Each structure stands twice: as structure tokens, then as C-alpha cells.
Amino acid sequence: VNPVATRLFGTGAGGVAIAVVFAVCSTAIVGMWFCWIRLRSGSVLATMMAHVASNSGAYTIAWLLTR
């Protein structure tokens, strides 16, 4: 279990459901963003760099929240 999600949403069924909905929606939005970048740039490299940036940002935010 993700300690940050548990702290934000709780451990009950409602908290788990909210965390799952949040994860699915954010993944779908980022996926559409990656698609748009790929279509716009015509390059997979741009999408790869955007993926690195989004993962780095998420890691940094999680690290800051757990400190």
C-alpha cells in the first residue's frame, strides 16, 4: 500500500476507491498528453522525455510528502 495515498485518502473502502479513481484518471490524462506530444512532434523521443519528466516530478512530489 502506498503510504502517501493512505495518508491522503484513508484506509477504508472509500479512501481506496478515491485513490483508485484518482490513479486511473491521472493515468488517462497523462496518456492523452503523451499521445498529443507524439502526434504534434512526430517523434517518440519527445514522448520519452515527457515521460521522464512526469515520472521525475511525481517522484519528487512523493519524496517531499513523505519527508
Coordinates of C-alpha atoms in Angstrom, one line a residue:
V1 CA 0.0 0.0 0.0
N2 CA 1.2 3.4 -0.9
P3 CA 1.8 5.4 2.4
V4 CA 1.2 8.8 0.8
A5 CA -2.2 7.7 -0.7
T6 CA -3.1 6.1 2.6
R7 CA -2.4 9.3 4.4
L8 CA -4.3 11.4 1.9
F9 CA -7.3 9.2 1.3
G10 CA -7.5 6.9 4.3
T11 CA -7.5 3.2 4.7
G12 CA -11.2 2.5 4.4
A13 CA -13.1 1.3 1.3
G14 CA -14.0 4.9 0.4
G15 CA -10.4 6.0 0.6
V16 CA -9.2 3.1 -1.5
A17 CA -11.9 3.8 -4.1
I18 CA -11.0 7.5 -4.3
A19 CA -7.3 6.6 -4.6
V20 CA -8.0 4.2 -7.5
V21 CA -10.2 6.7 -9.3
F22 CA -7.6 9.3 -8.9
A23 CA -4.9 7.0 -10.3
V24 CA -6.9 5.9 -13.3
C25 CA -8.0 9.4 -14.2
S26 CA -4.5 10.9 -13.9
T27 CA -3.0 8.0 -15.9
A28 CA -5.6 8.5 -18.6
I29 CA -4.9 12.3 -18.7
V30 CA -1.1 11.8 -18.9
G31 CA -1.6 9.1 -21.6
M32 CA -3.6 11.6 -23.7
W33 CA -0.9 14.2 -23.2
F34 CA 1.8 11.7 -24.4
C35 CA -0.4 10.9 -27.4
W36 CA -0.7 14.6 -28.2
I37 CA 3.0 15.2 -27.9
R38 CA 3.7 12.2 -30.2
L39 CA 1.3 13.4 -32.8
R40 CA 2.5 17.0 -32.6
S41 CA 6.2 16.3 -32.7
G42 CA 6.3 13.3 -34.9
S43 CA 8.9 11.8 -32.6
V44 CA 8.9 9.1 -30.0
L45 CA 11.9 10.8 -28.3
A46 CA 9.8 13.8 -27.3
T47 CA 7.3 11.5 -25.7
M48 CA 10.0 9.6 -23.9
M49 CA 11.4 12.9 -22.5
A50 CA 8.0 13.9 -21.3
H51 CA 7.6 10.5 -19.6
V52 CA 10.9 11.0 -17.8
A53 CA 9.8 14.5 -16.8
S54 CA 6.4 13.3 -15.4
N55 CA 7.9 10.4 -13.5
S56 CA 10.6 12.7 -12.1
G57 CA 8.0 15.2 -11.0
A58 CA 5.8 12.5 -9.4
Y59 CA 8.8 11.0 -7.6
T60 CA 9.9 14.4 -6.3
I61 CA 6.4 15.2 -5.0
A62 CA 6.1 11.8 -3.3
W63 CA 9.5 12.3 -1.7
L64 CA 8.6 15.7 -0.4
L65 CA 5.3 14.5 1.0
T66 CA 7.0 11.6 2.9
R67 CA 9.7 13.8 4.5

